[in-house]
mmCIF file of C-alpha atoms in Angstrom:
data_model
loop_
_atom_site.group_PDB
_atom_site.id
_atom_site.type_symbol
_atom_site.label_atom_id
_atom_site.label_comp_id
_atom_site.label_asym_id
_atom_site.label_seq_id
_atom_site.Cartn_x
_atom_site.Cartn_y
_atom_site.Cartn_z
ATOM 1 C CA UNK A 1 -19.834 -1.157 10.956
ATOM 2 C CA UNK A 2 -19.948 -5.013 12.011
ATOM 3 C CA UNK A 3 -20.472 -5.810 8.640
ATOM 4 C CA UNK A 4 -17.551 -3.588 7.223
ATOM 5 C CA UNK A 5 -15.249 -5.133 10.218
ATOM 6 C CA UNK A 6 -16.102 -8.516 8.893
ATOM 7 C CA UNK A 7 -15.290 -7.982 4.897
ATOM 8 C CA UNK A 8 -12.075 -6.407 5.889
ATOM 9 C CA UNK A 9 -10.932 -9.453 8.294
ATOM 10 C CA UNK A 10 -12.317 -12.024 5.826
ATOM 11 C CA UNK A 11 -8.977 -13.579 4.533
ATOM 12 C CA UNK A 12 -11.344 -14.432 1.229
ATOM 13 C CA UNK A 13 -11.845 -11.194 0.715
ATOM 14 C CA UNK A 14 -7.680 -9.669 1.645
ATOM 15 C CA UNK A 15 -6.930 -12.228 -1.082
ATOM 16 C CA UNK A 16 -9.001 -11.401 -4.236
ATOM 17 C CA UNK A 17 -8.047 -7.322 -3.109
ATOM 18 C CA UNK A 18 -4.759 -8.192 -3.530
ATOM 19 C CA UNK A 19 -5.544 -9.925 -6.715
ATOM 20 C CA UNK A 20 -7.054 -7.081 -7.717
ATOM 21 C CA UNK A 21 -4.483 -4.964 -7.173
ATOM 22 C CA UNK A 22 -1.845 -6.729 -8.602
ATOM 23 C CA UNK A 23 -4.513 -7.208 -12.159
ATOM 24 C CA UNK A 24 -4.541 -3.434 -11.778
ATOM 25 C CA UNK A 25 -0.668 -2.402 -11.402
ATOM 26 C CA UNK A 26 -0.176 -5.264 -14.527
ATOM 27 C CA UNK A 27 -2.793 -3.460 -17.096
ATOM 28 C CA UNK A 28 -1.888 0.129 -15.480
ATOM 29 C CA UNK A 29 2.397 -1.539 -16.194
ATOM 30 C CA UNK A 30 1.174 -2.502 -19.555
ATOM 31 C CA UNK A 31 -0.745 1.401 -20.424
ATOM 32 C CA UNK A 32 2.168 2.680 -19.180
ATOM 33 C CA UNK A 33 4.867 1.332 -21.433
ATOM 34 C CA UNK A 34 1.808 2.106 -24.577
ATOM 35 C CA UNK A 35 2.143 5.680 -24.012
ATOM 36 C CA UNK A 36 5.778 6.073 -23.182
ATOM 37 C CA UNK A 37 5.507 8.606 -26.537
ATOM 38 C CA UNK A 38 2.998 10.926 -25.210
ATOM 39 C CA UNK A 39 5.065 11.020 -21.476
ATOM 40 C CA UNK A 40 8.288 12.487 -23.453
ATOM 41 C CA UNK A 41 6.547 14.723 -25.373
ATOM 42 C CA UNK A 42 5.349 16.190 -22.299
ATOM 43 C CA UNK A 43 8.236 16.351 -20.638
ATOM 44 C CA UNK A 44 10.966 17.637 -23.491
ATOM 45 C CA UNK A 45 7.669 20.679 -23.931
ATOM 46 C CA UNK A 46 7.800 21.048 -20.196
ATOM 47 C CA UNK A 47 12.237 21.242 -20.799
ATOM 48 C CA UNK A 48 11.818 23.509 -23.690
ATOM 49 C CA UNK A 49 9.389 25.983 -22.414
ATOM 50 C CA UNK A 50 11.505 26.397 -19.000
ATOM 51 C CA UNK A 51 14.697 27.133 -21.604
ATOM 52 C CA UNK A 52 13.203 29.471 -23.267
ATOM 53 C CA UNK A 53 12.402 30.471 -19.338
ATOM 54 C CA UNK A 54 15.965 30.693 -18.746
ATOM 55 C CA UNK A 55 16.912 32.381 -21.333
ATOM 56 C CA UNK A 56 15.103 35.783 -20.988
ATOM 57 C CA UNK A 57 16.726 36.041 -17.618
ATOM 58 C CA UNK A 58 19.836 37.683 -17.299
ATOM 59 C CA UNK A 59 22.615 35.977 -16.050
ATOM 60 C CA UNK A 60 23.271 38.693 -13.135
ATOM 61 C CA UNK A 61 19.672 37.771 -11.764
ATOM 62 C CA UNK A 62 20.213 33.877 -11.795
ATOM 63 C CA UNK A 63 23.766 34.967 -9.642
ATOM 64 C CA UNK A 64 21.807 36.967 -7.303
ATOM 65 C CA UNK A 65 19.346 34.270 -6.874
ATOM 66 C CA UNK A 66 21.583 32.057 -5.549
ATOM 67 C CA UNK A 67 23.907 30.436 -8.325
ATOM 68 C CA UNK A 68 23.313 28.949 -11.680
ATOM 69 C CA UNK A 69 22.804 25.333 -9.949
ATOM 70 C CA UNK A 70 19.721 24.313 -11.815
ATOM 71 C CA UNK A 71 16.419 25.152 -12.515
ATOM 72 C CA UNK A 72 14.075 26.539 -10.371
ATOM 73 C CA UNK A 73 11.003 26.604 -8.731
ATOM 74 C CA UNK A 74 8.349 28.385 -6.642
ATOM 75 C CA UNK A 75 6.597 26.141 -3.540
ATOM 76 C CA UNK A 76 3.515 27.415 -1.854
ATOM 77 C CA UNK A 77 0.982 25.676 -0.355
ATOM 78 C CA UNK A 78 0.028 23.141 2.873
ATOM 79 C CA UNK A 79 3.199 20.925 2.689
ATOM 80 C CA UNK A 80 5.246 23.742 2.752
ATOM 81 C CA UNK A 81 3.648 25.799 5.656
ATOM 82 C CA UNK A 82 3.417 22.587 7.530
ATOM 83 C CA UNK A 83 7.403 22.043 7.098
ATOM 84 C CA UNK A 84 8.085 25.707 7.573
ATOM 85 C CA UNK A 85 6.002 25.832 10.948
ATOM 86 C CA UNK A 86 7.778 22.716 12.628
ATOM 87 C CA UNK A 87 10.899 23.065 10.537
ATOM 88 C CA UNK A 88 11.477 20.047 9.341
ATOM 89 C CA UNK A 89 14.272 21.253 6.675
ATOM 90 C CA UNK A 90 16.747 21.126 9.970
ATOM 91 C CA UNK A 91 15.101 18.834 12.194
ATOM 92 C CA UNK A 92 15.517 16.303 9.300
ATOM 93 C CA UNK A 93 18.451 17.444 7.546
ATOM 94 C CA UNK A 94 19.835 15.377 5.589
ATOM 95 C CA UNK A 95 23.048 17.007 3.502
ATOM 96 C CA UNK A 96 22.865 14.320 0.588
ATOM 97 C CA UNK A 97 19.003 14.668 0.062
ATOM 98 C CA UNK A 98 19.097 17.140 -2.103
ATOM 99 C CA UNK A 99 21.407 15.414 -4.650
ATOM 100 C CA UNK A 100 19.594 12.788 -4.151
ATOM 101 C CA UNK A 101 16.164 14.143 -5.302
ATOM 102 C CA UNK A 102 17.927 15.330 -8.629
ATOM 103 C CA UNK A 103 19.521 11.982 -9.024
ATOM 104 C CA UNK A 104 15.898 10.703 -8.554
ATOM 105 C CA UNK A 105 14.655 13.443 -11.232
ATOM 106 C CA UNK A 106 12.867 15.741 -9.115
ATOM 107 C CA UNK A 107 13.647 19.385 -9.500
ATOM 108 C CA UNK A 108 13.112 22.439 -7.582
ATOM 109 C CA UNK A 109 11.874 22.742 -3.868
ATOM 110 C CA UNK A 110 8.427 21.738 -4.306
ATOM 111 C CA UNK A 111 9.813 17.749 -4.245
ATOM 112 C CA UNK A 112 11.919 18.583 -1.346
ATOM 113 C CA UNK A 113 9.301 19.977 0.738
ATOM 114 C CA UNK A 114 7.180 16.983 -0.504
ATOM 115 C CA UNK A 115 10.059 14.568 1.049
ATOM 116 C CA UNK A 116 10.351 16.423 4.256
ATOM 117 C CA UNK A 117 5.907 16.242 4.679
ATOM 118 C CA UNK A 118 5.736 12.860 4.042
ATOM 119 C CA UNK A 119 8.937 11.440 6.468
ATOM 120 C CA UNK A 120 7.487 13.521 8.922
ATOM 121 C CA UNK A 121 3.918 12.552 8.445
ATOM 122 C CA UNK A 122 4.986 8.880 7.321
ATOM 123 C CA UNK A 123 5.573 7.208 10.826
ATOM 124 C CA UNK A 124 2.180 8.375 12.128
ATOM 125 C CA UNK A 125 0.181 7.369 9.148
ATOM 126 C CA UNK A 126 2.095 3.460 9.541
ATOM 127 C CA UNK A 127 1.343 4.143 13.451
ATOM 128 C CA UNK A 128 -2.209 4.575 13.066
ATOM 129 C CA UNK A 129 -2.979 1.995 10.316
ATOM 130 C CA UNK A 130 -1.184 -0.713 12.238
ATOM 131 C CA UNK A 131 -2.755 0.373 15.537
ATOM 132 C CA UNK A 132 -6.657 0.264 13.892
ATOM 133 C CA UNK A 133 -5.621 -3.067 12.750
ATOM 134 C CA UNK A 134 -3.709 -4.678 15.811
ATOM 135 C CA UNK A 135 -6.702 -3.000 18.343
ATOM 136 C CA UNK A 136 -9.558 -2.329 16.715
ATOM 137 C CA UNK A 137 -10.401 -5.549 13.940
ATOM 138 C CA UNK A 138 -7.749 -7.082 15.726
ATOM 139 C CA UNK A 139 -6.694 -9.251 13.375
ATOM 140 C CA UNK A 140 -4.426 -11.709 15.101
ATOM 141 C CA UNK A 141 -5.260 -12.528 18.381
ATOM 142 C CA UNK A 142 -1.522 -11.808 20.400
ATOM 143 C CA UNK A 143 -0.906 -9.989 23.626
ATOM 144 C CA UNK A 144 -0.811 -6.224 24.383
ATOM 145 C CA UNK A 145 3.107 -6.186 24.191
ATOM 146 C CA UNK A 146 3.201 -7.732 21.514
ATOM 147 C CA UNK A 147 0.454 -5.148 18.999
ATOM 148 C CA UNK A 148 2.363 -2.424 21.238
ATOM 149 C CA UNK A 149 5.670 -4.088 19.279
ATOM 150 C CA UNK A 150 4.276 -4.023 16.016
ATOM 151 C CA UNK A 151 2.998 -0.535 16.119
ATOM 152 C CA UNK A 152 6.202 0.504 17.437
ATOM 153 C CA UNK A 153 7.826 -1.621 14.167
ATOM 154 C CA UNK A 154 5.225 0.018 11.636
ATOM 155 C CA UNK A 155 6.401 3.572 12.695
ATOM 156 C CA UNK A 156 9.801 3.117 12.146
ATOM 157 C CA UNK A 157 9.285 1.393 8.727
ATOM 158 C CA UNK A 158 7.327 4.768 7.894
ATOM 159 C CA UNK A 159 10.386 6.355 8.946
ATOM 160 C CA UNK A 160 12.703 5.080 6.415
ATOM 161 C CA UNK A 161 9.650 4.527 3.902
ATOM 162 C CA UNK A 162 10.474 7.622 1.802
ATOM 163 C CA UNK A 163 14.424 7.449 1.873
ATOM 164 C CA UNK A 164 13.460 3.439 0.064
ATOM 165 C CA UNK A 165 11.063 4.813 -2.403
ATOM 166 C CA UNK A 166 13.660 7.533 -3.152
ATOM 167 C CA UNK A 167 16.715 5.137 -3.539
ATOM 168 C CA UNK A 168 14.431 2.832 -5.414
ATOM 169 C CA UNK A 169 13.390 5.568 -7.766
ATOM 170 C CA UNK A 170 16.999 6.775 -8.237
ATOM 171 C CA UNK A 171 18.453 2.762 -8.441
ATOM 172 C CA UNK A 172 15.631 2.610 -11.591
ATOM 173 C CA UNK A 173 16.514 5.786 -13.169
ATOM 174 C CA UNK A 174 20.145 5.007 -13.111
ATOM 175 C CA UNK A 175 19.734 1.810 -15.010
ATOM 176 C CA UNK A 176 17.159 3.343 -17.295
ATOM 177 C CA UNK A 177 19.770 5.779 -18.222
ATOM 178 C CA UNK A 178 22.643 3.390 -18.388
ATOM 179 C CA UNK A 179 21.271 0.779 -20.555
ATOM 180 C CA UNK A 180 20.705 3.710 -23.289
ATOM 181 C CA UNK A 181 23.653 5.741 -22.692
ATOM 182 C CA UNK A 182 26.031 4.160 -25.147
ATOM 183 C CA UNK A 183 23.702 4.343 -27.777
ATOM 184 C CA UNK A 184 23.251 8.103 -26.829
ATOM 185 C CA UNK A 185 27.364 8.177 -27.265
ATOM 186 C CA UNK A 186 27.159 6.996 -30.914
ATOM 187 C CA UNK A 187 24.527 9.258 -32.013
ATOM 188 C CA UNK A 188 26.939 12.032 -30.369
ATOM 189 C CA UNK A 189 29.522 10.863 -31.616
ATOM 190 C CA UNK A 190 28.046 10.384 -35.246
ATOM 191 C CA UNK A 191 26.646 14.022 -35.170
ATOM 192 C CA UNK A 192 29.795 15.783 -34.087
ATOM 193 C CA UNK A 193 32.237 14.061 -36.928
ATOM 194 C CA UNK A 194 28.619 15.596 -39.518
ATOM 195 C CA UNK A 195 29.722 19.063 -38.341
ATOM 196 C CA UNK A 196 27.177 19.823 -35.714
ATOM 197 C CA UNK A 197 28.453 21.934 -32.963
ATOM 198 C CA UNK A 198 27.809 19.858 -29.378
ATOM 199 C CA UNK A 199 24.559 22.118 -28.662
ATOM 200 C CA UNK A 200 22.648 20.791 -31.523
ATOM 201 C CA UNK A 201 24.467 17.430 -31.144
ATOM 202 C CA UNK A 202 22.808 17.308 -27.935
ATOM 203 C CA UNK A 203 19.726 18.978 -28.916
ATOM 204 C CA UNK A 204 19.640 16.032 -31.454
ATOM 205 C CA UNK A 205 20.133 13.390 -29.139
ATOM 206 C CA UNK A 206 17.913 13.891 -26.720
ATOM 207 C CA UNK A 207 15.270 13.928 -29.647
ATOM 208 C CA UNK A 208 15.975 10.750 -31.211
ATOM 209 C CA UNK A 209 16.883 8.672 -27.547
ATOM 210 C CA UNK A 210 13.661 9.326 -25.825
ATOM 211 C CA UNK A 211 11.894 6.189 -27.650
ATOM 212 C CA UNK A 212 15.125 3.971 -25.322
ATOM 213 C CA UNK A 213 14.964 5.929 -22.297
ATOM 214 C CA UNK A 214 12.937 8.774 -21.193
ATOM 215 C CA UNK A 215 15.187 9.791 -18.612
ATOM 216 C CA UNK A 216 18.005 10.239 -20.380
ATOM 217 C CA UNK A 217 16.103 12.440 -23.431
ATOM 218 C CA UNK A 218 15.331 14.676 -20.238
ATOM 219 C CA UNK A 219 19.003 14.595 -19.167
ATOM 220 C CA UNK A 220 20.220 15.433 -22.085
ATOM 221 C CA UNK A 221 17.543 18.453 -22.638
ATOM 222 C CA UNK A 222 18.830 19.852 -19.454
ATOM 223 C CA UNK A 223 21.857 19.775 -20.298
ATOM 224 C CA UNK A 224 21.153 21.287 -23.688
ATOM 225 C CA UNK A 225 19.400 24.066 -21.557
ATOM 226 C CA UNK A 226 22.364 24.985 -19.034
ATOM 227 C CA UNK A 227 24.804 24.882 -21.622
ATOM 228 C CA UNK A 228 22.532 27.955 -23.437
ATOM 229 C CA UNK A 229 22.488 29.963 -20.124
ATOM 230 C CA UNK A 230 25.080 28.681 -17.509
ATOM 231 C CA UNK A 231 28.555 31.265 -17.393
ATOM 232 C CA UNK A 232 30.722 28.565 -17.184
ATOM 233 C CA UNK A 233 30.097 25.285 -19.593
ATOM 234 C CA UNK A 234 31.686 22.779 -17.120
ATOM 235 C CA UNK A 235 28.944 23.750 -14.428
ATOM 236 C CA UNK A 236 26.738 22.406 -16.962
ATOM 237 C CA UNK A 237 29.255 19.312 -17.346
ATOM 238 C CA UNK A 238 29.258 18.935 -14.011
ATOM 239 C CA UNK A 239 25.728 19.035 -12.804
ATOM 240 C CA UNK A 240 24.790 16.135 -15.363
ATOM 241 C CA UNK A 241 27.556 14.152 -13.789
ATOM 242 C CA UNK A 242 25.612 15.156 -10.051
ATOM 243 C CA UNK A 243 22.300 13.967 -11.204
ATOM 244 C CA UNK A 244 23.092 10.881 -12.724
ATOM 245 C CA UNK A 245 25.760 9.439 -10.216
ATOM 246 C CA UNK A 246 27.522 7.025 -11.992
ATOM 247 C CA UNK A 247 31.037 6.145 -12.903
ATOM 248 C CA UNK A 248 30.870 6.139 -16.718
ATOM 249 C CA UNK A 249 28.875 9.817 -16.944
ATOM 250 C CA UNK A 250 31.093 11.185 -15.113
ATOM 251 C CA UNK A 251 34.067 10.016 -16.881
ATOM 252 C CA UNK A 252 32.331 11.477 -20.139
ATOM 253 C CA UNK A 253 31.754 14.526 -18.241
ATOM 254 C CA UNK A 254 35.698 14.771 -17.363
ATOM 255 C CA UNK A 255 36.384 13.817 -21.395
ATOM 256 C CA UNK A 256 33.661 16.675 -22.499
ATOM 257 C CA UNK A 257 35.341 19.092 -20.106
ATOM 258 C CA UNK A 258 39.071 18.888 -21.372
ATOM 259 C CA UNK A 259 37.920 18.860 -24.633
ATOM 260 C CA UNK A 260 36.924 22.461 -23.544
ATOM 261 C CA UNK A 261 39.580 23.227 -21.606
ATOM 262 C CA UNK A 262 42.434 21.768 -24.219
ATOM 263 C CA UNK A 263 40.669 21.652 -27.379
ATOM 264 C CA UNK A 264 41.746 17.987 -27.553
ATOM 265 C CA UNK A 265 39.196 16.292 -30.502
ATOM 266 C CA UNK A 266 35.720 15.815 -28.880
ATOM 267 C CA UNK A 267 35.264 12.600 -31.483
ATOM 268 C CA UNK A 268 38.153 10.931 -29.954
ATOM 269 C CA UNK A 269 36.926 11.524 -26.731
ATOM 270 C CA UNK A 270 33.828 10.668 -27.121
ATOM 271 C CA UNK A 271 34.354 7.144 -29.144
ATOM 272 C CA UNK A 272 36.699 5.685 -26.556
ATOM 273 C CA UNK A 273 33.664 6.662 -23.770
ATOM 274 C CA UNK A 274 31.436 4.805 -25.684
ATOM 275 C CA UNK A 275 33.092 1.561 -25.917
ATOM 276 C CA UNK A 276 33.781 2.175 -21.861
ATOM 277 C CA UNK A 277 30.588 2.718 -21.368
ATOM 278 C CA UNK A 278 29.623 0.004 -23.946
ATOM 279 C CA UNK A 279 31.742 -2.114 -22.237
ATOM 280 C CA UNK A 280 30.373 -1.137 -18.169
ATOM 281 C CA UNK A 281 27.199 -2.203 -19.360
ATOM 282 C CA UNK A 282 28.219 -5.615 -20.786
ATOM 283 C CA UNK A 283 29.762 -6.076 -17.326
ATOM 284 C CA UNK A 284 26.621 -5.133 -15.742
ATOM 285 C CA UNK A 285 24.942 -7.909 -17.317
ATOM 286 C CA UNK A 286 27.265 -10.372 -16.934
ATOM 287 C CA UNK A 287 27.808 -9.635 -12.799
ATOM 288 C CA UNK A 288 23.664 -10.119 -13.211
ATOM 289 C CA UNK A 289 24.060 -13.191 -14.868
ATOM 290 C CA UNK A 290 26.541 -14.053 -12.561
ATOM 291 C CA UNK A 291 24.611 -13.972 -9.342
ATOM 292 C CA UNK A 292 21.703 -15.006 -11.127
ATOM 293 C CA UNK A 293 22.322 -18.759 -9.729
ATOM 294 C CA UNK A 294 22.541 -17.811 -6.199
ATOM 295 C CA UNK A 295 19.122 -16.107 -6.430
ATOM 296 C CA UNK A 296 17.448 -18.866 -7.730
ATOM 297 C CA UNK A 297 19.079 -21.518 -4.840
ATOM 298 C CA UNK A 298 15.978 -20.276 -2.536
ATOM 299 C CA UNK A 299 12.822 -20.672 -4.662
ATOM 300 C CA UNK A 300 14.426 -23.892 -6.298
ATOM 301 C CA UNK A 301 14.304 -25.598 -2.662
ATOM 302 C CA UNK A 302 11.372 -23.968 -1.668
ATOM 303 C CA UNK A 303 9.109 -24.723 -4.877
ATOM 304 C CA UNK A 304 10.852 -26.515 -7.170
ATOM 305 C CA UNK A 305 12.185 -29.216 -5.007
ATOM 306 C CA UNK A 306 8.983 -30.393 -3.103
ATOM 307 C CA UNK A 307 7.150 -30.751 -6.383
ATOM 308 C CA UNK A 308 9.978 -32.938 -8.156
ATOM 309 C CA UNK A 309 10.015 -35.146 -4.481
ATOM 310 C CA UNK A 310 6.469 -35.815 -4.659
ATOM 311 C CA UNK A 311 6.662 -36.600 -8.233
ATOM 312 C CA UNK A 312 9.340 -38.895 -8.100
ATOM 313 C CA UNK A 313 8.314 -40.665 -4.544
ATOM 314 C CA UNK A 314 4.446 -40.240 -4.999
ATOM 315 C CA UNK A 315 3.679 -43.121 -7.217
ATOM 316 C CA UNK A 316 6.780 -45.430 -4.801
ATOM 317 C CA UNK A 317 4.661 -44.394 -1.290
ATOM 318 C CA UNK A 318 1.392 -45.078 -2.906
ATOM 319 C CA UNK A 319 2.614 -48.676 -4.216
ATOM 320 C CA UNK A 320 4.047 -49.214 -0.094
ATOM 321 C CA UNK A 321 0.589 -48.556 1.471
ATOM 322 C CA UNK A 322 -1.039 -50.356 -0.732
ATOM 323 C CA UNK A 323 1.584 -53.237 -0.126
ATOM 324 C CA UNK A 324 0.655 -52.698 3.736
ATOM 325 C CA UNK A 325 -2.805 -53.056 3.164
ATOM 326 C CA UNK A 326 -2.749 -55.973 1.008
ATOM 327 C CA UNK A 327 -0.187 -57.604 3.689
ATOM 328 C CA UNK A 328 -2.369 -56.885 6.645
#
């Protein structure tokens, strides 16, 4: 036990685990992005077989289930009973969490459940960990307040740990899906002026975009899929605008939905959307490159500057002492 106590307080060792960690979440980056393919071909299967799903059920039964709002999903099993016994769902309600999730792209209450468990459980795990560290290795030798503090400080943090991973997951699905969502807008557009009703336009879409942005291939399959089986095609409109969140979806959304309601040209619509989207993105980039400058003031004077100081002064300081010695 001595000997485990030691390896884990060695600073030596700390380091080259966190080397290794960071080596692994590099090559594991680097796999990832190598089988991007096999990930959507997964996922549109997993989209088509739950259409096909949806579409032997009658649309009386999805009503008396509770409304057409999405898919859904059965959720059994030691998360849920755990949640269900101290119920969690309104001692941590939260009225935008549930949006949330489906702007983060899980479905169904199985995730739900999964984010209620874990920022319940989450400021006891942090509690623990900090506690075995602050009293048992003790790793830094400061008064009882003081560990008391930190533990204090580590349960909080687990507190909010799973409302930062899920805006963190949503903030990264949002760009994924904005940076390929003109392109997406083109091959709409291109397919609807070919003849293709907006179902297989879709359909098509989501087929050829998947190698840009997985996200939005999955988007777009859902939205395939509610359009087949929803009463009303606006709800279908409408929930992509929900799960993605963002300004220029939603005004393609509105567009979409009074070419419906109107019969205005869907083309017309759709090309002006593009180059709005087109141009929100450019924007994007430019408000990036923009505060690029500021970012970069801190490590400049922290690493940049010291470096350039010694370089320049070095060889001066060295020529003074030896000066000074020669003198005395």
């Amino acid at each position: 036990m001595e000997d485990f106590i030691r390896f884990i307080t060695d600073p030596q060792n700390l380091l080259s685990l966190g080397v290794g960690v960071l080596v692994f979440a590099t090559v594991l980056t680097l796999l990832s992005s190598m089988t991007g393919g096999v990930k959507l071909d997964k996922r549109m299967k997993a989209v088509s077989e739950r259409r096909d799903d949806l579409k032997r059920r009658s649309r009386a039964a999805l009503a008396a289930g509770g409304g057409p709002g999405g898919l859904r999903h059965t959720d059994e099993g030691f998360k849920k009973r755990v949640v269900d016994r101290l119920n969690l769902t309104k001692l941590l309600e939260d009225p935008k969490v549930a949006d949330q999730m489906a702007q983060a792209g899980f479905r169904g209450p199985r995730p739900l459940t999964t984010f209620y468990f874990f920022r319940f459980a989450s400021p006891f795990i942090f509690l623990i960990v900090a506690a075995f560290y602050m009293f048992v290795i003790k790793v830094v030798d400061w008064p009882t307040m003081n560990r008391v503090t930190l533990c204090f400080a580590a349960a909080v943090a687990g507190f909010y740990a799973p409302n930062l991973y899920l805006h963190n997951r949503i903030s990264k699905r949002r760009t994924s899906i904005m940076q390929a969502f003109p392109d997406a807008l083109d091959l709409l557009l291109i397919c609807v002026e070919a003849g293709m009703s907006i179902e297989a336009a879709i359909t098509k879409v989501s087929q050829e975009i998947g190698a840009s942005s997985i996200d939005l291939a999955e988007e777009l399959s859902l939205l395939s899929a509610e359009l087949s089986y929803l009463p009303d095609r606006r709800m279908a409109y409408e929930n992509l605008g929900k799960r993605t969140n963002h300004p220029g979806v939603k005004g393609v959304v509105t567009a979409m939905t009074q070419a419906e309601v109107y019969g205005t040209p869907l083309s017309t619509a759709l090309r002006v959307m593009a180059k709005e989207n087109r141009e929100l993105r450019l924007s994007a980039a430019e408000k990036k490159a923009a505060a690029l400058p500021a970012q970069l003031t801190v490590p400049m004077i922290l690493f940049f500057l010291p470096v350039l100081f010694i370089v320049i002064l070095g060889p001066a300081i060295l020529n003074v002492i030896d000066m000074m010695k020669n003198g005395g």
